[in-house]
Short mmCIF file of C-alpha atoms in Angstrom, two decimals:
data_model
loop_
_atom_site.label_atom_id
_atom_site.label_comp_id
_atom_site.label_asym_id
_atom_site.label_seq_id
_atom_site.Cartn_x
_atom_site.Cartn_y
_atom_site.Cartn_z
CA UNK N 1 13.71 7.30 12.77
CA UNK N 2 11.02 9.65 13.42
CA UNK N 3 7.40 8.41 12.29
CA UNK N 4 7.04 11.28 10.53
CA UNK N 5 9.88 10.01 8.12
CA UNK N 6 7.07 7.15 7.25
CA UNK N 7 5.85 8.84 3.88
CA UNK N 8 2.32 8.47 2.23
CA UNK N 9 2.96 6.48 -1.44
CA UNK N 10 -0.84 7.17 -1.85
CA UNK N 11 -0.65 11.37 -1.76
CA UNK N 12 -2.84 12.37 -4.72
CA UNK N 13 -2.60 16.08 -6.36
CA UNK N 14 -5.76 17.21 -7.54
CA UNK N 15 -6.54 20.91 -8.79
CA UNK N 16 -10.18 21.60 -10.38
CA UNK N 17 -12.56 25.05 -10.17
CA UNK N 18 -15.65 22.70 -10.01
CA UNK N 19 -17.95 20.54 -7.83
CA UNK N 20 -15.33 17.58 -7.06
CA UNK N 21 -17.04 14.22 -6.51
CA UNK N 22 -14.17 11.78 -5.80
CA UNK N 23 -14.15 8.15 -5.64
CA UNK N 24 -11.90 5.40 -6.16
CA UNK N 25 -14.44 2.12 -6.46
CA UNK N 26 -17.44 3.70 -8.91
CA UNK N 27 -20.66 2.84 -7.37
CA UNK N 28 -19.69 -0.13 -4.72
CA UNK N 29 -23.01 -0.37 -3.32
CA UNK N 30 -23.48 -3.16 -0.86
CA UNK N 31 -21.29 -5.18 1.74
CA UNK N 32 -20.93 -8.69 1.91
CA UNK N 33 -18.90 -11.45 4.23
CA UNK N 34 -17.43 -14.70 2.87
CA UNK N 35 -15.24 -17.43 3.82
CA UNK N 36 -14.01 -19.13 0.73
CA UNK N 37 -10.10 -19.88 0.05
CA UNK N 38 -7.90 -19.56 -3.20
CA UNK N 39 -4.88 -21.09 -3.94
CA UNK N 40 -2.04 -18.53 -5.65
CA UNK N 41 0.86 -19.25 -7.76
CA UNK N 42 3.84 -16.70 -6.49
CA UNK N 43 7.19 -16.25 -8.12
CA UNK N 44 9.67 -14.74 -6.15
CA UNK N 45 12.96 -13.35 -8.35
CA UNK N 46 16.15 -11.92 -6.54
CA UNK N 47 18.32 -9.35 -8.48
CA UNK N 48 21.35 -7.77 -7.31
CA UNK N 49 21.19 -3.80 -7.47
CA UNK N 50 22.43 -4.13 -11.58
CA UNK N 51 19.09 -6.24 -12.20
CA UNK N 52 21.03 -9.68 -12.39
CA UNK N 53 19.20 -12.45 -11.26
CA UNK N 54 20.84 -13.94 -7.40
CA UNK N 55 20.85 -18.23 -7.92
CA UNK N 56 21.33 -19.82 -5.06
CA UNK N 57 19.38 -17.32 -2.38
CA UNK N 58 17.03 -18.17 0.14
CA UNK N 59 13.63 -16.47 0.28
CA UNK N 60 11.09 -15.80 2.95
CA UNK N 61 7.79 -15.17 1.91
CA UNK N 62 5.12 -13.74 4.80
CA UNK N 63 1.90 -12.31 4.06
CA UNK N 64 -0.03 -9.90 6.72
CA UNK N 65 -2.99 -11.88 8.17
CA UNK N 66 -4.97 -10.67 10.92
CA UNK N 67 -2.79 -7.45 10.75
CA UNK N 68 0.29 -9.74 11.80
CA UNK N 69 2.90 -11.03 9.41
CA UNK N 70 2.87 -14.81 9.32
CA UNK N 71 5.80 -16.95 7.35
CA UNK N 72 3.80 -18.78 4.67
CA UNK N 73 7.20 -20.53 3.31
CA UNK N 74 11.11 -20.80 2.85
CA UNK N 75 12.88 -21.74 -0.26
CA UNK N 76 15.92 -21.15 -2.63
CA UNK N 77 16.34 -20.22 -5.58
CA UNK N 78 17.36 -22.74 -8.52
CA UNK N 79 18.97 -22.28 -11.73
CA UNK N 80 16.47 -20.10 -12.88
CA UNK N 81 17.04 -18.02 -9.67
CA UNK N 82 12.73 -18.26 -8.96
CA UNK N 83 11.79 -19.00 -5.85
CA UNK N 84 7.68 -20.67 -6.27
CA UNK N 85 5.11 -20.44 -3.66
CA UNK N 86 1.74 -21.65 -3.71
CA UNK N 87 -0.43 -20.80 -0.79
CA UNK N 88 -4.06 -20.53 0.07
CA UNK N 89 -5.75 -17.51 1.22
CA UNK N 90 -9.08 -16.83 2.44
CA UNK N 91 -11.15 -14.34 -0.01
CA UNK N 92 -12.42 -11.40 2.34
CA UNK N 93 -15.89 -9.92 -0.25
CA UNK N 94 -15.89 -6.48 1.19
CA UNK N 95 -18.60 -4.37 -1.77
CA UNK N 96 -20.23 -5.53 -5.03
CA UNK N 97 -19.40 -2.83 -7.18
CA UNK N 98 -20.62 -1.93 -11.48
CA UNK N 99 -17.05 -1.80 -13.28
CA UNK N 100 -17.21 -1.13 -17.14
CA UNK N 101 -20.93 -2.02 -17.48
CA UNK N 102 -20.15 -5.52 -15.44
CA UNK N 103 -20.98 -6.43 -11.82
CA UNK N 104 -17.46 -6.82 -9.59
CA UNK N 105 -16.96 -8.73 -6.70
CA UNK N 106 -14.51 -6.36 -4.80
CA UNK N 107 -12.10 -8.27 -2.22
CA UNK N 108 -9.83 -7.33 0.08
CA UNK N 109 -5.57 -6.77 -0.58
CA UNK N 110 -3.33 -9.33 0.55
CA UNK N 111 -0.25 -7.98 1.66
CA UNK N 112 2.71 -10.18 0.99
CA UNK N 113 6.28 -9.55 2.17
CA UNK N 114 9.38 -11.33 0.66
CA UNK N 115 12.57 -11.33 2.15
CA UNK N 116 15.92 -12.19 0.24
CA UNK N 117 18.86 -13.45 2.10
CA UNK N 118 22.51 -14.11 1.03
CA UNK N 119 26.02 -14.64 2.64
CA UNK N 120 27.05 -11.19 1.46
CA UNK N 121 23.52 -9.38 0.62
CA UNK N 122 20.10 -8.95 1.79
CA UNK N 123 16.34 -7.61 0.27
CA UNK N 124 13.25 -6.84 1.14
CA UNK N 125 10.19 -6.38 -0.57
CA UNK N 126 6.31 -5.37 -0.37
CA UNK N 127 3.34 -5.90 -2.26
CA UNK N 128 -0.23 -6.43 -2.20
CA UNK N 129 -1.79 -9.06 -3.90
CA UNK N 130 -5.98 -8.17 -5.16
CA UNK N 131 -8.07 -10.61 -5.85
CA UNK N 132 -10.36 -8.53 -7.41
CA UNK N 133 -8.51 -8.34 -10.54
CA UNK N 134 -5.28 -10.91 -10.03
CA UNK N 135 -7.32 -13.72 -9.07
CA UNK N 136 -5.78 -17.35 -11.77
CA UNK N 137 -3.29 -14.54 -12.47
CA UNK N 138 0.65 -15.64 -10.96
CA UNK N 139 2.09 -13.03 -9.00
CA UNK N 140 5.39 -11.81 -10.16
CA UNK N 141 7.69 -10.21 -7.07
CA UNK N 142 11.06 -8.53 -7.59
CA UNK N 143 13.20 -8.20 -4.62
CA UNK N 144 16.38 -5.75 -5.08
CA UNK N 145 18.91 -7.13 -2.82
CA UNK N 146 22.24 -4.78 -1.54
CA UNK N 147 25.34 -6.25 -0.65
CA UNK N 148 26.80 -6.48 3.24
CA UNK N 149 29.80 -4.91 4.09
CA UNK N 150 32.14 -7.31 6.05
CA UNK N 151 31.26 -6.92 9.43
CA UNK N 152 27.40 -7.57 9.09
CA UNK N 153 27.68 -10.59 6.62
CA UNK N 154 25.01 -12.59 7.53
CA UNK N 155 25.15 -16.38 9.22
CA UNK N 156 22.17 -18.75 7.47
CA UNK N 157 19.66 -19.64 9.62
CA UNK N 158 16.00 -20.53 10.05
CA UNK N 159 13.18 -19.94 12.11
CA UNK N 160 11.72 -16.89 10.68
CA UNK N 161 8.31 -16.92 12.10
CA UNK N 162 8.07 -14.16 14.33
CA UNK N 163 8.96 -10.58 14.38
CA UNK N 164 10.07 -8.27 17.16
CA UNK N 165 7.72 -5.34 17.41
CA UNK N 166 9.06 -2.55 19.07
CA UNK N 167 6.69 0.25 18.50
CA UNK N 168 3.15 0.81 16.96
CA UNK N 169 1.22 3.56 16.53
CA UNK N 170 -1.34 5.31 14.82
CA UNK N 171 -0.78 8.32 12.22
CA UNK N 172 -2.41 10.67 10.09
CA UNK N 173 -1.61 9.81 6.52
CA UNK N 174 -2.38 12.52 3.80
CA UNK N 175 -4.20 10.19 0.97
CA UNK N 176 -5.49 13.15 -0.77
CA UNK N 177 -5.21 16.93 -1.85
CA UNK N 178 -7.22 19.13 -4.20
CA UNK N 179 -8.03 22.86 -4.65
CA UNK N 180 -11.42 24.89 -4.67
CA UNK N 181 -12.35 28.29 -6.05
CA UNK N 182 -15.16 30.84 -4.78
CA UNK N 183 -18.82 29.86 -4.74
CA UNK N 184 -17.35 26.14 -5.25
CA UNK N 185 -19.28 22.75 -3.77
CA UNK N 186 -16.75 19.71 -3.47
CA UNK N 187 -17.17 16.36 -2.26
CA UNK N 188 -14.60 13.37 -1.84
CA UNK N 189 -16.08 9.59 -1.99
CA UNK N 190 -13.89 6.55 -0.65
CA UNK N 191 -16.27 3.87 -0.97
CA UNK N 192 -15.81 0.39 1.29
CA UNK N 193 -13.57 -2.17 -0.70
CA UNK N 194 -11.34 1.15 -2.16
CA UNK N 195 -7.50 0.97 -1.65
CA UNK N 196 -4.87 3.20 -0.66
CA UNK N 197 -1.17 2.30 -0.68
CA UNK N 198 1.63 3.38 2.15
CA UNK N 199 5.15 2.49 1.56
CA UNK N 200 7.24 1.00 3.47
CA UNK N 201 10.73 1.13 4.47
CA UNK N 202 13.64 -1.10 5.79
CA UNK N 203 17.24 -1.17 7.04
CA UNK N 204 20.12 -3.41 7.54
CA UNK N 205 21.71 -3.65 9.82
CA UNK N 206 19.54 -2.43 12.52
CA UNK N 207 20.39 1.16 13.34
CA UNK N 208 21.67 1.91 10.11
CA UNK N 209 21.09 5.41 8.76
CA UNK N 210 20.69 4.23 4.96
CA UNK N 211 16.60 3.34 4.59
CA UNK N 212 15.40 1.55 1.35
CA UNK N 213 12.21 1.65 -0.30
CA UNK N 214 10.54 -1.84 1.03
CA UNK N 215 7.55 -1.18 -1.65
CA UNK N 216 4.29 -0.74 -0.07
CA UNK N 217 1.20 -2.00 1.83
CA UNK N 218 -2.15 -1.99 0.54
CA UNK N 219 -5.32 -1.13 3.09
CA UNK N 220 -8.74 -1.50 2.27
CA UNK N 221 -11.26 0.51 3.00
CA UNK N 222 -13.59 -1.21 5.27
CA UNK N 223 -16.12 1.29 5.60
CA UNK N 224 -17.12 4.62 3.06
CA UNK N 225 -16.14 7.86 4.32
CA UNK N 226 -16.93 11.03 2.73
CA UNK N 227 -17.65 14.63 2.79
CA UNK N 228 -19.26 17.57 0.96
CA UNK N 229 -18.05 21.02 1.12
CA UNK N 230 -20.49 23.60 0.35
CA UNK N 231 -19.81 27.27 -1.26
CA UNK N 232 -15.70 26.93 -0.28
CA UNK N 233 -13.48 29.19 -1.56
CA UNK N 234 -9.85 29.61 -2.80
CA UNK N 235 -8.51 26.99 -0.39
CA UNK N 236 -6.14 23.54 -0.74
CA UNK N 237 -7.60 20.95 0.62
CA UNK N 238 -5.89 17.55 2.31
CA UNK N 239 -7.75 14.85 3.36
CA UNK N 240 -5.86 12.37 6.04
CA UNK N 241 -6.27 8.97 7.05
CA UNK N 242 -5.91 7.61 10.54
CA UNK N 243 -3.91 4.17 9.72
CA UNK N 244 -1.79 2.06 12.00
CA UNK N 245 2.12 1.75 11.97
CA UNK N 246 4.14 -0.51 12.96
CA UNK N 247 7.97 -0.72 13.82
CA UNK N 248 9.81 -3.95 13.60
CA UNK N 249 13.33 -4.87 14.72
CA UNK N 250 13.63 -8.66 13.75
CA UNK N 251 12.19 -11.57 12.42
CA UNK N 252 12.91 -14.86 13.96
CA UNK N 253 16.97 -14.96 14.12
CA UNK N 254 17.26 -12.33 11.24
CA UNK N 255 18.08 -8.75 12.46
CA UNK N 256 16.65 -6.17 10.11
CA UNK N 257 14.61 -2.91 10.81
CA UNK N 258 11.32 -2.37 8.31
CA UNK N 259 8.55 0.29 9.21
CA UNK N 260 5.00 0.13 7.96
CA UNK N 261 1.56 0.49 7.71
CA UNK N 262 -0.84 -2.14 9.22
CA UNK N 263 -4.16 -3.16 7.52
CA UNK N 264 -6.73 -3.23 9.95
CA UNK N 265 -10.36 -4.19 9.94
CA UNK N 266 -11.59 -1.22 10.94
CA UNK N 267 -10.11 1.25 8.45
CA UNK N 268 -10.24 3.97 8.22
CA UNK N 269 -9.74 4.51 11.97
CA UNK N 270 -10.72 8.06 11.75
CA UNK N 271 -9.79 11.41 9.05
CA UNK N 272 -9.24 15.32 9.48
CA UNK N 273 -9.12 17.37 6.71
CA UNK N 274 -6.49 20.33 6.18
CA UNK N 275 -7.57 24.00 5.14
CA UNK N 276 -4.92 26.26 3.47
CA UNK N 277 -5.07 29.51 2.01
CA UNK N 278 -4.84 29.15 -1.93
CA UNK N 279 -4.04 32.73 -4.41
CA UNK N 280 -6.40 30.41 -6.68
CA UNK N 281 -4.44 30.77 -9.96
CA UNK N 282 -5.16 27.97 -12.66
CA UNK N 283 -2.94 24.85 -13.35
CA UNK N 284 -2.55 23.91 -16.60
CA UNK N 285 -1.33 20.49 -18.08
CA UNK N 286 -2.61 17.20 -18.94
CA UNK N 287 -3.64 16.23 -15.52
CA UNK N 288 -5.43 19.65 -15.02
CA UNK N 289 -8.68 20.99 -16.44
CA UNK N 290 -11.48 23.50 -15.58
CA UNK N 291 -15.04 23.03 -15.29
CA UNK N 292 -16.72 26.22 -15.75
CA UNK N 293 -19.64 27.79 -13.00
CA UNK N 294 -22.76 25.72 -12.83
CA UNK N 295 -20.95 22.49 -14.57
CA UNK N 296 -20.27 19.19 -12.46
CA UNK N 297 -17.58 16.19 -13.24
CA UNK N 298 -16.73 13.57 -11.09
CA UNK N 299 -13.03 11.78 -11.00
CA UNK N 300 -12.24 8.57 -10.80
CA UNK N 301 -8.92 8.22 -8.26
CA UNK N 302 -6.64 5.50 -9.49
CA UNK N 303 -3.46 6.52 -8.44
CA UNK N 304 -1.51 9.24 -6.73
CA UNK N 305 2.57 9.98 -5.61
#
């Protein structure tokens, strides 16, 4: 699989004829470093690919620390078919920001991984845990498993500890796109402590042409990065991201292929923007709206696809 095949989840559409001021943290404004440690409740719950809750599978849950993946348990699920976790993290401050009138203590993601493992299926899932917001909150993960044909069912085992890197890399990611007019000033904001999500993707057996959504990693800004554009013109805009990726090929005695993005502390590594020609003819819809000449408006980003 080509890294190109590795696809953004955090590409954001943005069309306005006015001065764009773009951020995704409002007015972080200073960088701290901590050390303390919290303690998370995390449920993990199989389901088969009709949503039916798998009793009786064994779960693997990792989370990324120190831009490796590191096994923070094993268990099965009961009657309930809930695998529970509770593990301790450390809390990583990166910006104080002013959220709805209230000072906000803005950490960085944890990226957890679960893996689900059967006789005759298999699932994988990712997803970030923030303690900015989910902090005494349980997290809730959902693992879609797929069944095995035949000749790949799967032996139980343990061990699951390490993983078998095979490639890594770094890639521009396109995190951003928006369109300017004539006589047009536009700036884009991605203060330290903002997020931007990459999905990830993973296959079983190894080799197998069939990829599955594997849900997504979470990276954290560690620095701000911006830009202003003065007096533009009818162009399309896309900013890119220089993340890390990372190819995998097992982990421990379980074969099974997953490509992703690695959160780094030093991110972003580096961005480019893109210039394209644009005809400059108005979108209209509910995510759209002008701004006419001599006006400003800033947007909040809070998601993208």
């Amino acid at each position: 699989m080509d890294s190109s095949q590795l696809l953004s989840a955090a590409l954001i559409f943005i069309v306005a004829l006015l001065p764009l001021e773009l951020t995704a943290i409002s007015n972080a404004y200073s960088s701290y470093s901590e050390n303390p440690y919290f303690s998370q409740e995390i449920y993990v719950v199989p389901e088969d690919e009709n949503g039916r809750v798998l009793r009786g599978a064994h779960v693997y849950l990792y989370a990324m620390l120190g831009g490796k993946w590191v096994l923070l348990g094993e268990r099965s699920t009961g009657a309930l078919g809930i695998a529970s976790f509770r593990p301790s993290f450390p809390l990583d401050l990166k910006a104080i920001a002013d959220f709805d009138g209230r000072r906000l203590n803005v950490y960085g993601s944890i990226n957890l991984m679960a893996i689900v493992q059967g006789k005759d299926y298999i699932g994988l899932y990712t997803i970030p845990l923030d303690p900015t917001f989910e902090l005494g909150s349980p997290k809730i993960i959902e693992v879609k498993a797929y069944p095995i044909s035949s000749e790949n069912l799967l032996q139980q085992s343990h061990g699951y500890s390490y993983e078998r890197v095979l490639n890594e890399w770094y890639q521009y990611t396109p995190v951003l796109r928006y369109s300017t007019y004539h006589n047009i000033s536009a700036e884009w904001v991605y203060p330290v402590g903002s997020k931007v999500r990459v999905q990830t993707l993973w296959a079983y057996p190894p080799g197998s042409s069939v990829w599955r959504d594997g849900g997504y990693v979470e990276i954290t800004m560690d620095c701000t990065t911006s830009t202003w554009l003065p007096d533009t013109g009818p162009y399309i805009w896309t900013l890119e991201f220089y993340f890390k990726y990372r190819h995998s090929i097992e982990y421990g005695s379980l074969n099974i292929e997953y490509l992703y993005a690695v959160d780094t502390s030093d991110d972003p590594k580096s961005e480019r923007i893109i210039k394209e020609d644009w005809l400059g003819t108005p979108v209209s819809g509910q995510y759209y709206r002008d701004v006419w000449q001599g006006d400003s408006e800033k947007f909040n980003v809070t998601g993208g696809y």
